[in-house]
Amino acid sequence: MNDFDGLTAIVTGGASGIGAATAALLRDRGARVASLDRSYPTAAFDSTAAIFQVPCDVANAGSSAAAVALAAEHLGRLDVLINNAGIGATGDVAANDDDEWLRVLNVNVVGIARITRTALPLLVQSAHASIVNTASVVANVGVGQRALYSASKGAVQSLTLAMAADHVKQGVRVNAVAPGTADTPWVGRLLEQAQDAAAAAAALRARQPMGRLVTADEVAFAIAYLASPLSGSTTGSILAVDGGMSGLRVS
Ligand code: NAD
């Protein structure tokens, strides 16, 4: 498919996992792509990946605005924004102090507002403007020991709907994906903290009716579906990519 031919995209958190898979897929389908991530030391065009890498901390207003501006200057226009950067948190509602609550919400929720507010004036000029946010299955299913993270992703889901309403008349579509547990470096780090990593991995797989983790490529495909000009009538949708975790009860 070359449905993104002639279009450009920004992917936040594009250096790893779901973001990296999404940046590569959009590129393969014809888009010119800028990946914004806090892990890049300097701005550079990666000629092997054919992706423009821009250092960006979505937790910081100045960094976010500068990164979007630099990416837009390189790309020359902006059609697609993938708000994917996010961080995790574990524990019940009492497990994290105020600083940690604010740190996680700042990245996962306010980060979307920061990046989008700079991108919007560019997006509204596109005939194929589309934003896709990365939410999570935990926005719709109570999962133990994920209070802060779930709160942040519930906010992402609500924000997605509000953004879709606000910008529909400007021709900007806004949707979200809600992945189940996906096999990315993130989950690898989670398992490293477990006392019995093999048992913890088995429990994560068993939690999803398909009995396996979601792949980053499967989430990227869903993101590309929502972002594609071919999905021109789809806005305000939350697409589950969760192996059945949110909707199925299998005995
Ligand atoms: P990952 O850790 O592999 O990748 C996340 C990327 O975001 C990293 O490259 C990291 O450097 C970047 N990032 C983190 N904080 C940032 C910041 N402040 N500014 C800029 N970049 C930042 O994780 P992943 O599993 O690919 O997760 C991507 C998204 O998917 C996150 O929003 C996460 O909440 C969501 N998600 C993941 C899962 C899962 O099971 N892996 C499930 C549901 C939702």
Coordinates of N, CA, C and O in Angstrom, one line a residue, residues 59 87 96-110 114 148:
A59 N 7.4 16.0 28.0 CA 7.1 16.6 29.4 C 7.5 18.0 29.5 O 7.3 18.7 30.5
I87 N 4.9 6.7 29.4 CA 5.7 5.9 30.4 C 4.7 5.2 31.3 O 3.5 5.5 31.4
N96 N 2.0 5.6 44.7 CA 2.8 6.6 44.2 C 2.6 8.0 44.9 O 1.4 8.3 45.1
D97 N 3.6 8.8 45.1 CA 3.4 10.1 45.7 C 3.0 11.1 44.7 O 2.9 10.8 43.5
D98 N 2.7 12.3 45.1 CA 2.2 13.3 44.2 C 3.2 13.6 43.1 O 2.7 13.8 41.9
D99 N 4.4 13.6 43.4 CA 5.4 13.9 42.3 C 5.4 12.9 41.2 O 5.4 13.2 40.0
E100 N 5.2 11.6 41.6 CA 5.1 10.6 40.6 C 3.8 10.7 39.8 O 3.8 10.5 38.5
W101 N 2.7 10.9 40.5 CA 1.4 11.1 39.8 C 1.6 12.2 38.7 O 1.2 12.1 37.6
L102 N 2.2 13.3 39.1 CA 2.3 14.5 38.2 C 3.3 14.2 37.1 O 3.0 14.6 35.9
R103 N 4.3 13.4 37.4 CA 5.3 13.1 36.4 C 4.7 12.2 35.2 O 4.8 12.5 34.1
V104 N 3.9 11.2 35.7 CA 3.3 10.3 34.7 C 2.2 11.0 33.9 O 2.1 10.9 32.6
L105 N 1.3 11.7 34.6 CA 0.3 12.5 33.9 C 0.9 13.5 32.9 O 0.3 13.8 31.8
N106 N 1.9 14.1 33.4 CA 2.6 15.1 32.6 C 3.1 14.6 31.2 O 2.9 15.2 30.2
V107 N 3.7 13.4 31.3 CA 4.1 12.8 30.0 C 2.9 12.2 29.2 O 2.8 12.6 28.0
N108 N 2.1 11.4 29.8 CA 1.1 10.6 29.1 C -0.1 11.5 28.6 O -0.7 11.2 27.6
V109 N -0.4 12.5 29.4 CA -1.6 13.3 29.0 C -1.2 14.7 28.5 O -1.5 15.1 27.4
V110 N -0.5 15.5 29.4 CA -0.2 16.8 29.0 C 0.7 16.8 27.8 O 0.7 17.7 27.0
R114 N 0.7 19.3 24.6 CA 1.8 20.1 24.2 C 2.2 19.9 22.7 O 2.4 20.9 22.0
L148 N -2.3 4.6 38.6 CA -1.8 5.8 38.0 C -1.8 5.7 36.5 O -2.3 6.6 35.7

